[in-house]
Every structure is written in structure tokens, then in C-alpha cells.
Short mmCIF file of C-alpha atoms in Angstrom, two decimals:
data_model
loop_
_atom_site.label_atom_id
_atom_site.label_comp_id
_atom_site.label_asym_id
_atom_site.label_seq_id
_atom_site.Cartn_x
_atom_site.Cartn_y
_atom_site.Cartn_z
CA MET A 1 138.67 88.24 101.05
CA ALA A 2 139.04 91.52 99.33
CA ARG A 3 139.71 90.43 96.06
CA ILE A 4 136.58 88.17 96.08
CA ASP A 5 134.78 91.54 97.66
CA ASN A 6 135.97 93.92 94.60
CA MET A 7 134.39 90.82 92.31
CA ARG A 8 131.31 91.14 93.28
CA THR A 9 131.15 94.27 93.21
CA ARG A 10 132.72 94.63 90.19
CA LEU A 11 129.02 92.10 89.22
CA LEU A 12 126.78 93.85 90.62
CA ILE A 13 128.09 97.26 88.64
CA LEU A 14 127.80 95.37 85.56
CA THR A 15 123.90 93.17 86.45
CA LEU A 16 123.10 97.24 87.00
CA PHE A 17 124.57 98.09 83.51
CA THR A 18 121.77 96.22 81.97
CA PHE A 19 119.35 98.67 83.38
CA HIS A 20 121.61 101.70 82.17
CA PHE A 21 123.21 102.41 85.08
CA SER A 22 125.31 101.89 87.98
CA LEU A 23 124.02 104.51 89.93
CA PHE A 24 121.47 107.36 89.66
CA THR A 25 119.64 110.12 91.41
CA LEU A 26 115.98 111.98 91.34
CA HIS A 27 115.36 115.02 91.34
CA PHE A 28 111.72 115.55 91.97
CA SER A 29 109.45 118.45 94.44
CA LEU A 30 106.47 117.10 96.02
CA PRO A 31 102.94 117.19 95.44
CA SER A 32 104.26 119.96 92.32
CA ALA A 33 104.57 117.41 88.91
CA THR A 34 106.83 120.49 87.24
CA ALA A 35 110.17 120.26 87.01
CA GLN A 36 110.15 116.22 88.02
CA THR A 37 113.83 115.26 86.24
CA LEU A 38 115.63 111.46 87.14
CA THR A 39 118.87 111.92 86.13
CA PHE A 40 121.18 108.12 85.90
CA HIS A 41 125.34 108.84 86.91
CA LEU A 42 126.35 105.96 84.23
CA GLY A 43 130.00 105.80 86.08
CA ASP A 44 131.76 107.54 83.51
CA ASP A 45 130.95 110.77 84.12
CA ARG A 46 128.22 110.59 81.65
CA VAL A 47 125.13 112.02 83.12
CA VAL A 48 121.60 110.88 81.44
CA THR A 49 118.46 113.06 82.84
CA THR A 50 115.14 112.06 81.33
CA PRO A 51 111.83 113.76 83.24
CA LEU A 52 109.91 112.55 85.95
CA PRO A 53 106.07 113.47 85.33
CA ASP A 54 103.40 112.05 87.16
CA THR A 55 102.91 109.91 84.26
CA LEU A 56 105.94 108.34 83.68
CA LEU A 57 104.77 105.01 85.46
CA TYR A 58 107.15 102.14 86.49
CA ASN A 59 107.62 98.84 84.07
CA SER A 60 109.25 96.23 84.43
CA ALA A 61 111.03 97.70 80.55
CA ARG A 62 112.23 100.77 82.18
CA GLY A 63 113.49 99.55 84.90
CA TYR A 64 112.44 103.23 87.02
CA GLY A 65 108.85 104.69 87.33
CA TRP A 66 105.45 106.05 90.13
CA ASP A 67 104.06 102.91 92.07
CA PHE A 68 100.88 101.34 92.95
CA THR A 69 99.34 105.60 91.36
CA ARG A 70 95.17 104.05 90.60
CA GLN A 71 95.47 103.32 94.18
CA LEU A 72 96.57 106.36 96.38
CA LYS A 73 93.24 108.71 94.96
CA ALA A 74 93.17 110.94 98.22
CA SER A 75 96.47 109.67 100.01
CA HIS A 76 99.82 111.73 101.27
CA SER A 77 102.08 108.74 99.60
CA ARG A 78 103.89 108.58 96.35
CA PHE A 79 105.74 105.64 95.81
CA LEU A 80 108.88 105.16 93.99
CA SER A 81 109.88 102.00 92.63
CA VAL A 82 113.71 101.33 90.49
CA ALA A 83 114.84 97.78 89.31
CA VAL A 84 117.72 96.40 90.71
CA PRO A 85 119.50 93.19 91.49
CA ASP A 86 119.79 91.26 95.47
CA GLY A 87 121.45 93.83 97.76
CA ASN A 88 122.14 96.34 99.94
CA TYR A 89 121.78 99.88 98.97
CA ARG A 90 122.88 103.12 100.40
CA VAL A 91 120.05 105.79 99.80
CA SER A 92 120.64 109.61 100.11
CA VAL A 93 117.16 111.94 99.80
CA THR A 94 117.66 116.01 100.06
CA LEU A 95 114.83 117.16 101.61
CA GLY A 96 113.42 120.82 100.94
CA SER A 97 111.87 122.88 98.62
CA LYS A 98 112.64 126.69 98.34
CA LYS A 99 109.13 127.71 97.94
CA LYS A 100 107.13 125.55 100.79
CA ALA A 101 108.23 124.52 104.73
CA GLY A 102 107.78 121.07 104.55
CA SER A 103 107.88 117.38 106.82
CA THR A 104 109.12 113.98 105.26
CA THR A 105 108.64 110.42 106.65
CA LEU A 106 110.48 108.09 104.43
CA ARG A 107 109.59 104.54 104.05
CA ALA A 108 110.71 101.39 102.08
CA GLU A 109 109.80 97.82 100.39
CA SER A 110 107.32 96.78 103.05
CA ARG A 111 106.76 99.81 105.31
CA ARG A 112 110.06 99.91 106.74
CA LEU A 113 110.41 103.26 108.48
CA MET A 114 114.11 105.54 107.90
CA ALA A 115 112.98 108.87 108.63
CA GLU A 116 110.50 110.50 110.00
CA ASN A 117 108.89 113.87 110.75
CA VAL A 118 112.05 115.07 109.30
CA PRO A 119 111.09 119.12 108.78
CA THR A 120 112.21 121.32 106.68
CA ARG A 121 112.10 125.32 107.00
CA LYS A 122 110.74 126.94 103.70
CA GLY A 123 114.79 127.43 101.87
CA GLU A 124 116.14 125.01 104.43
CA THR A 125 117.49 121.52 102.67
CA LYS A 126 118.49 118.48 104.77
CA THR A 127 119.55 114.84 103.43
CA VAL A 128 118.95 111.77 105.31
CA THR A 129 121.34 108.74 104.78
CA PHE A 130 120.01 105.05 105.22
CA LEU A 131 120.76 101.67 103.95
CA VAL A 132 117.81 99.39 102.25
CA ASN A 133 117.84 95.79 101.89
CA LYS A 134 116.34 94.29 98.64
CA ARG A 135 115.59 91.29 98.12
CA ASP A 136 114.20 87.82 95.64
CA THR A 137 113.18 84.34 96.75
CA LYS A 138 116.33 82.40 95.00
CA ILE A 139 118.92 81.09 97.07
CA ARG A 140 121.65 80.39 95.11
CA THR A 141 124.72 78.99 96.69
CA GLU A 142 127.58 76.93 94.66
CA HIS A 143 125.55 73.97 94.07
CA GLY A 144 122.67 75.28 92.64
CA GLU A 145 119.32 77.23 92.97
CA GLU A 146 116.72 77.17 95.14
CA GLU A 147 113.54 78.82 95.92
CA VAL A 148 112.62 80.43 99.21
CA ARG A 149 109.12 78.73 99.97
CA ILE A 150 106.83 81.74 100.10
CA LYS A 151 103.37 81.82 101.71
CA GLN A 152 100.63 83.12 99.04
CA ARG A 153 99.38 86.27 100.36
CA GLU A 154 103.34 87.22 100.78
CA ARG A 155 103.64 86.85 96.93
CA SER A 156 102.30 90.63 96.90
CA LYS A 157 104.49 91.58 99.50
CA LEU A 158 107.31 94.55 98.44
CA ASN A 159 109.98 92.85 100.16
CA TRP A 160 109.70 89.67 97.82
CA ASP A 161 110.00 91.98 94.75
CA ASP A 162 112.47 92.54 91.95
CA LYS A 163 111.91 96.14 92.99
CA LEU A 164 113.47 98.48 95.73
CA THR A 165 109.89 101.04 96.32
CA LEU A 166 110.01 104.30 98.11
CA GLU A 167 106.97 105.22 99.77
CA ILE A 168 106.88 109.31 100.09
CA THR A 169 105.10 110.22 102.42
CA GLY A 170 104.03 113.09 105.24
CA ASP A 171 101.96 115.67 106.36
CA ALA A 172 103.89 117.66 103.61
CA PRO A 173 106.71 115.57 101.76
CA GLN A 174 108.94 118.05 99.98
CA VAL A 175 111.90 116.11 97.96
CA LYS A 176 115.03 117.67 95.71
CA GLU A 177 116.77 114.57 95.44
CA ILE A 178 117.23 111.00 95.64
CA SER A 179 120.46 109.19 95.24
CA ILE A 180 120.26 105.55 95.25
CA GLU A 181 123.20 103.46 94.35
CA PRO A 182 124.95 99.94 95.98
CA ALA A 183 126.53 99.85 99.63
CA GLY A 184 129.16 97.32 99.09
CA SER A 185 130.75 94.69 101.28
CA ALA A 186 131.82 97.03 104.32
CA VAL A 187 127.98 97.46 105.59
CA THR A 188 127.29 94.79 108.15
CA THR A 189 123.79 93.49 107.25
CA LEU A 190 121.77 92.76 110.57
CA TYR A 191 118.77 89.65 109.27
CA LEU A 192 116.17 88.71 111.63
CA CYS A 193 114.29 86.09 112.00
CA GLY A 194 111.16 85.87 113.82
CA ASN A 195 107.20 85.14 113.10
CA SER A 196 104.37 88.72 112.72
CA THR A 197 105.45 90.61 115.45
CA VAL A 198 108.46 91.01 114.08
CA VAL A 199 107.76 90.43 110.16
CA ASP A 200 107.73 93.81 108.29
CA GLN A 201 103.85 94.21 107.91
CA ASP A 202 102.87 95.46 104.34
CA TYR A 203 99.06 97.01 106.01
CA GLU A 204 97.54 99.84 108.45
CA PRO A 205 96.87 99.87 111.25
CA TRP A 206 99.58 95.99 111.40
CA ALA A 207 102.77 96.23 112.49
CA SER A 208 106.53 94.69 114.04
CA TRP A 209 109.48 96.14 115.78
CA GLY A 210 111.50 94.73 112.73
CA GLN A 211 110.41 97.60 110.68
CA MET A 212 110.60 100.40 112.75
CA ILE A 213 114.07 99.26 114.21
CA THR A 214 115.09 100.64 110.75
CA ARG A 215 114.65 103.98 111.53
CA TRP A 216 117.45 103.71 114.48
CA MET A 217 120.02 102.13 112.56
CA ASP A 218 122.33 104.06 110.68
CA ASP A 219 124.01 103.66 106.98
CA GLY A 220 126.49 101.46 108.31
CA VAL A 221 124.15 98.92 109.26
CA ALA A 222 121.14 97.31 106.53
CA VAL A 223 118.32 95.61 107.98
CA ALA A 224 117.08 92.20 106.00
CA ASN A 225 114.09 91.08 107.90
CA TYR A 226 113.16 87.52 106.95
CA ALA A 227 110.45 86.99 109.43
CA GLU A 228 107.15 85.86 107.93
CA SER A 229 103.73 86.05 109.99
CA GLY A 230 103.38 82.50 111.58
CA GLU A 231 106.34 80.70 110.97
CA SER A 232 107.69 78.56 113.95
CA ALA A 233 111.41 78.58 114.42
CA SER A 234 111.25 74.83 112.56
CA THR A 235 108.46 75.99 109.90
CA PHE A 236 111.17 78.76 109.32
CA ILE A 237 114.02 76.81 108.20
CA ALA A 238 112.10 74.05 106.86
CA ALA A 239 110.77 76.84 104.38
CA GLY A 240 114.19 78.05 103.45
CA ARG A 241 114.06 81.35 104.80
CA PHE A 242 116.93 80.34 107.23
CA LYS A 243 119.23 79.04 104.09
CA LYS A 244 118.57 82.12 101.74
CA ILE A 245 120.03 84.22 104.55
CA VAL A 246 123.07 81.28 106.08
CA SER A 247 123.73 82.46 101.74
CA LEU A 248 124.30 85.70 102.02
CA LEU A 249 126.23 85.74 105.46
CA ARG A 250 129.43 87.93 106.39
CA GLU A 251 131.99 87.88 108.93
CA GLY A 252 130.15 90.35 110.79
CA ASP A 253 126.77 90.27 110.19
CA TYR A 254 124.16 89.63 112.60
CA VAL A 255 121.40 87.81 112.91
CA PHE A 256 118.48 88.52 115.56
CA ILE A 257 116.26 85.28 116.48
CA GLU A 258 113.03 85.09 117.74
CA PHE A 259 110.44 82.35 118.37
CA GLY A 260 108.32 81.07 120.42
CA HIS A 261 104.40 82.52 119.64
CA ASN A 262 103.86 79.83 117.53
CA ASP A 263 106.21 76.81 118.61
CA GLN A 264 104.39 76.69 121.80
CA LYS A 265 101.05 75.42 119.26
CA GLN A 266 102.81 72.66 117.97
CA LYS A 267 101.73 69.22 118.17
CA PHE A 268 104.01 66.74 116.17
CA PRO A 269 105.72 63.94 118.02
CA GLY A 270 109.14 65.70 119.12
CA ALA A 271 107.63 69.02 119.58
CA GLY A 272 108.54 70.98 123.08
CA ALA A 273 110.03 73.89 124.09
CA TYR A 274 113.41 71.16 124.73
CA TYR A 275 113.36 69.27 122.39
CA ASN A 276 112.62 70.14 118.44
CA PHE A 277 112.91 74.19 119.27
CA ALA A 278 115.85 74.07 121.25
CA THR A 279 117.69 71.51 118.21
CA CYS A 280 115.94 74.21 116.09
CA LEU A 281 117.55 77.40 117.75
CA LYS A 282 121.02 74.84 118.24
CA GLN A 283 121.44 74.48 114.12
CA MET A 284 120.61 78.51 113.68
CA VAL A 285 123.24 79.15 115.70
CA ASP A 286 126.04 76.93 114.84
CA GLU A 287 125.09 77.94 111.11
CA VAL A 288 125.10 81.77 111.85
CA ARG A 289 129.23 81.52 113.80
CA GLY A 290 130.26 78.50 110.83
CA ARG A 291 129.45 81.73 108.41
CA GLY A 292 131.76 84.11 111.15
CA ALA A 293 128.97 85.92 111.89
CA THR A 294 126.94 86.76 115.48
CA PRO A 295 123.09 84.97 116.66
CA VAL A 296 121.66 87.00 119.30
CA PHE A 297 118.12 85.76 121.02
CA VAL A 298 115.59 87.77 121.15
CA THR A 299 113.09 85.80 123.94
CA PRO A 300 108.95 86.50 122.31
CA THR A 301 107.23 90.26 122.74
CA GLN A 302 104.41 89.00 125.61
CA ARG A 303 101.09 89.13 124.56
CA ARG A 304 98.38 91.48 126.21
CA SER A 305 96.65 88.84 128.94
CA PHE A 306 96.30 90.60 132.28
CA ASP A 307 95.41 88.76 135.50
CA ASP A 308 92.86 90.07 137.91
CA GLU A 309 95.95 92.28 139.71
CA GLY A 310 96.87 93.99 136.23
CA LYS A 311 99.45 92.02 136.08
CA ILE A 312 100.29 90.07 132.57
CA ARG A 313 99.82 86.31 132.52
CA GLU A 314 102.35 83.94 131.14
CA THR A 315 101.00 82.72 128.47
CA HIS A 316 104.44 81.09 126.23
CA ALA A 317 104.94 78.01 128.29
CA ASP A 318 108.20 77.31 128.53
CA TYR A 319 109.58 78.42 125.21
CA PRO A 320 110.89 81.71 126.78
CA GLU A 321 112.92 79.75 128.73
CA ALA A 322 113.92 76.87 126.99
CA MET A 323 115.32 80.13 124.61
CA ARG A 324 117.38 81.72 127.21
CA TRP A 325 118.80 77.57 127.89
CA VAL A 326 119.88 77.43 125.01
CA ALA A 327 121.51 80.10 125.32
CA ARG A 328 123.45 79.41 128.20
CA ARG A 329 124.73 76.30 126.95
CA GLU A 330 125.93 78.06 123.20
CA GLN A 331 127.48 81.10 125.34
CA VAL A 332 124.50 83.34 122.77
CA GLN A 333 123.47 86.88 124.18
CA VAL A 334 120.24 87.38 124.29
CA ILE A 335 117.75 90.43 124.15
CA GLU A 336 115.46 90.36 126.85
CA LEU A 337 111.72 91.29 124.83
CA HIS A 338 109.95 88.68 127.37
CA ASP A 339 110.16 90.99 130.67
CA ARG A 340 110.38 94.55 128.80
CA THR A 341 107.20 94.24 127.37
CA ARG A 342 106.00 92.78 130.00
CA THR A 343 106.83 95.71 132.27
CA PHE A 344 105.89 97.62 128.90
CA PHE A 345 102.15 96.58 129.29
CA GLU A 346 101.46 96.88 133.02
CA GLN A 347 102.84 100.32 132.93
CA LEU A 348 100.20 101.35 130.17
CA GLY A 349 97.83 99.23 132.27
CA VAL A 350 94.65 97.05 130.83
CA GLU A 351 92.88 99.43 128.77
CA GLY A 352 96.07 101.98 128.25
CA SER A 353 98.16 98.77 126.65
CA LYS A 354 95.09 98.18 123.82
CA GLN A 355 96.87 101.94 122.43
CA ALA A 356 99.81 99.46 121.74
CA LEU A 357 97.99 97.19 119.98
CA VAL A 358 95.29 96.72 116.90
CA HIS A 359 92.57 97.42 118.75
CA TYR A 360 90.04 99.75 116.58
CA PRO A 361 86.46 100.87 116.57
CA ALA A 362 84.81 99.92 113.44
CA ASN A 363 85.27 101.66 110.33
CA THR A 364 87.84 103.39 112.10
CA TYR A 365 89.64 102.71 108.17
CA PRO A 366 88.36 102.51 105.24
CA GLY A 367 85.97 99.74 104.61
CA GLN A 368 86.55 98.26 108.14
CA PHE A 369 83.54 97.17 108.95
CA ARG A 370 83.95 95.36 112.05
CA GLU A 371 85.56 95.99 115.41
CA LEU A 372 89.55 94.85 115.36
CA ALA A 373 90.47 93.42 118.68
CA ASP A 374 93.86 91.62 118.77
CA ASN A 375 96.05 91.50 121.68
CA THR A 376 99.55 89.31 120.20
CA HIS A 377 99.54 92.28 117.42
CA PHE A 378 100.76 95.06 117.41
CA ASN A 379 100.13 98.72 115.97
CA THR A 380 102.23 101.47 114.89
CA TYR A 381 103.07 102.99 118.20
CA GLY A 382 103.79 99.30 119.66
CA ALA A 383 106.09 98.78 117.25
CA TYR A 384 107.68 101.37 117.53
CA GLU A 385 108.02 101.63 120.97
CA VAL A 386 109.49 97.62 120.93
CA ALA A 387 111.82 98.42 117.97
CA LYS A 388 113.63 100.92 121.38
CA MET A 389 113.29 98.00 123.93
CA VAL A 390 115.36 96.22 121.03
CA VAL A 391 117.64 98.76 120.70
CA GLU A 392 117.86 99.33 124.46
CA GLY A 393 119.04 95.35 124.04
CA ILE A 394 121.64 96.21 121.56
CA ARG A 395 122.82 98.62 123.76
CA THR A 396 122.90 96.63 126.95
CA LEU A 397 124.81 93.67 125.87
CA GLN A 398 127.33 96.47 124.28
CA LEU A 399 127.32 94.93 120.97
CA PRO A 400 128.95 96.87 118.27
CA LEU A 401 125.94 97.39 116.58
CA ALA A 402 125.68 100.06 119.02
CA SER A 403 127.93 102.11 117.56
CA HIS A 404 125.49 102.82 114.43
CA VAL A 405 121.96 103.70 116.78
CA ARG A 406 121.80 106.96 115.07
CA SER A 407 122.32 109.87 117.07
CA ASP A 408 119.17 111.04 117.58
CA TYR A 409 118.16 108.30 119.42
CA VAL A 410 117.04 108.78 122.97
CA PRO A 411 117.34 106.29 125.24
CA PHE A 412 114.21 104.71 126.45
CA SER A 413 112.77 102.52 129.34
CA PRO A 414 109.23 100.51 128.84
CA LEU A 415 109.02 101.75 132.75
CA ARG A 416 109.04 104.97 131.11
CA PRO A 417 106.84 104.69 127.77
CA ASP A 418 106.87 107.61 125.55
CA PRO A 419 102.68 109.14 124.69
CA VAL A 420 100.97 107.34 122.61
CA GLU A 421 100.23 111.38 121.68
CA SER A 422 103.66 112.01 121.31
CA PHE A 423 104.00 109.46 118.58
CA HIS A 424 102.88 110.55 114.42
CA TRP A 425 102.32 107.68 112.25
CA THR A 426 100.99 109.10 108.00
CA ASP A 427 98.64 105.76 107.56
CA SER A 428 99.94 104.35 104.30
CA PRO A 429 97.42 104.12 101.77
CA PHE A 430 96.68 99.87 102.22
CA PHE A 431 94.95 98.68 104.73
CA GLU A 432 93.81 95.17 105.54
CA GLY A 433 91.59 93.69 108.56
CA LEU A 434 92.11 90.28 108.36
CA LYS A 435 94.48 89.82 111.08
CA PRO A 436 98.41 87.93 111.11
CA ASP A 437 99.30 84.40 110.30
CA GLY A 438 99.65 82.37 113.39
CA ASN A 439 96.92 84.62 116.38
#
């Protein structure tokens, strides 16, 4: 097994050499356009440094550069893209400036939160390190190559392109150095299967827990979020999303599975919680275990639907219980988001719970001409809180993943949510008023 892993590593480095680097370091300071350089370490003690001015825009021939510059007129954000093959990458970012204090937030790919509001005093530097999973639509197996059948609206998602993209943002972003290198086979990959409550949402103000849990995993765990809006367990399998995951699984990896929202809407013959849904869950468990990885069920998040007494109504029919039933039969561990989000909503109250979901009056965002009132999909604050509930599930179950929860994580209870006023998020420059599929 070790020999195969070494061969894979060599092949990855060889592939990276087609872009003229195996790992590289970028030196720049934001927002100043001066003294920005890009340094390539070629792996044989050769170092090549090239200027990285604001005018050095990304193109596929060069394989690196600033991205989305035309869309960023008044934004705090800047995007840096680098063409790399599929895999997990260790990213180390040195923050700070000799001349200015800073507050920097880092996100990767489709708005995955990696570091938030990191303060640096004038002259101080701090280094943060995290793993980024980069993927494409190819399913590579011993029988040949297939494609994940992604939706038309996914074709613009940063998760599915041929680049690793970092968003550098915050109230006063100050970055001295970025290094990116293949993470190797020693890291654990946490794969996520699910729907719009799990997916990496690309646009403000939508968000899901899958793109926030990255904040709490250290550089021993890469989160690979394959969830997509509108998916049920059966459509997730049919689109090839699950097959792509299985093709990449290694012994020791994890697969978290959350479905139910869209499954309950299916009306075809054989549909139902204890037949088609349960069968799909059983199939996932068998295939994950067949690769030496660990499946974990995550019961679906609640919808914001209150009765006259201020209690959450059950809107998921038999699907959460069917998931628990399969878990008991197959001895699968379960993270109870269904129960935790019920507590969370009831603790916030009928009106207060709107602050965790996409409820915004018209004109809150540029180009938003109509009110947004969505009782299923979370905003960034809500998604951040739900991600903490997942971390608590990892800790409660005493999964080995718990040893990779970052040291600055503070234990959380939905009975005592973080005050919404304490949550500070710098908006990404991209907004969309269209509700995610499956609402």
C-alpha cells in the first residue's frame, strides 16, 4: 500500500511539473499593488520568482494569476487561482504587514471558510495552515473514465473547475506569503453527501454547514463536499456523485451522509422512507465500508415551521426515523442534526430564528429587488452554527476525527447559540436571489 501511495505522489508531482512547479509560494501584500511576487519552488533547489502585479490575470496557458477582477470593483475580496490536478492540497498562509494592522479572512473554492477574521498587529505575522480539496467531474476507475452528471447551474461553480481558488478578504486583509503543495496520502478526507443544506453555496446570502465545517478541521483533514442542491439519496447516486467519491476513497476516510429533504417529495413507484430511501442508504454504507472507509449518517436539518405554541413541527415525515432504522440495522453512527436544529430554532424563537435563515427585506443586497423569505436554507450565521452542531456530533461519538478539531474550537450547545451580533462575516462579492434547488 505504501508503495502505491509513493507512486501516486510521484505521478502527482510529475503532473504538476507540466505547470512548471510541484509546490509554490506566493508573496504579496494586500491591498497594495506593489512588491507582489510569485515564487515557484521546483523541487530540486531551483527557485523562480516572477512579479505578481494586479495586471497578472489568470489564464489557462499560464496556470495562475488573479481571477474575477472585472467583478470586484468595490469588493474587499481578491481571488487567486492556480491550475492543479485533482487532490488534497496543504495551504499555508502567512498573515500580517510591517506597516499596517490587519484582519484577514480566507475562503477556498466555493466559499469554504478556512480562517476567519484573523487579527494581526502592525509588524506582527501569523501563519494559518489548512487543507483544500480540489476536484473535477472525471470519474477515473480501472474500467475507464466517466463523468459526474452535474447540473447546468453547477457549471460555473468553483468546486468543479480545473483550478484551486483562494478568496482573500476581511476588514483589512494583510497577506505576506502563501504556499500550496500536494498534501500526500497521510491525510484523512471527509466526504460529504447531501443536498442544499450541506452544499458549498457559491452566492450570498446562502450558506450550508458543509462549507463552514472546514473552519474547524485542522490540516490533517480535507473536507470534500460533493453535496448539491435538490439532490435526494437516489439522484445523488444516479448522477455519479457517489461513484466519484467511492473511486477516491482510501482506508481511514469518512463519508458523512445527510438526506431527507428532497427524498420525501419523490412519488414514483417504490419511493418511500423504508424502501427506496433506506435501500439507497444501505448501498452507500456497503460501498463505503467496502473501501475501508467509515460511513456516518447525519439526520436532516429542521425546517423553520412553528406551531401555535412556538414548537417546531415535524415536516420530514418518516425519513429521519428511517435513517435511524438503517443505522441500527447496519451499526452506523448517527449525528443528530434533526434534534439539534429543532432545539436551535426553538431557542432562537419564532422571530429570532429568521436571523439564521435567508430572510432579508428587498434591497439588502445589490440587485435584490424582492424580499427573501426562505425557511429551509441557512444564511452564513445559521450555517456556521449548524457546522458547530456537526462538530459536537463528531465529539459526542468520539470519532477519531475529533482529534483533528482545531484547538480554538469552543464547545457549543444549540441551547446556547452564539449571539448573531457576535458573528462577523465579510460578504463575498457574488449575490444571487434565486433559491437553491429543492426548496
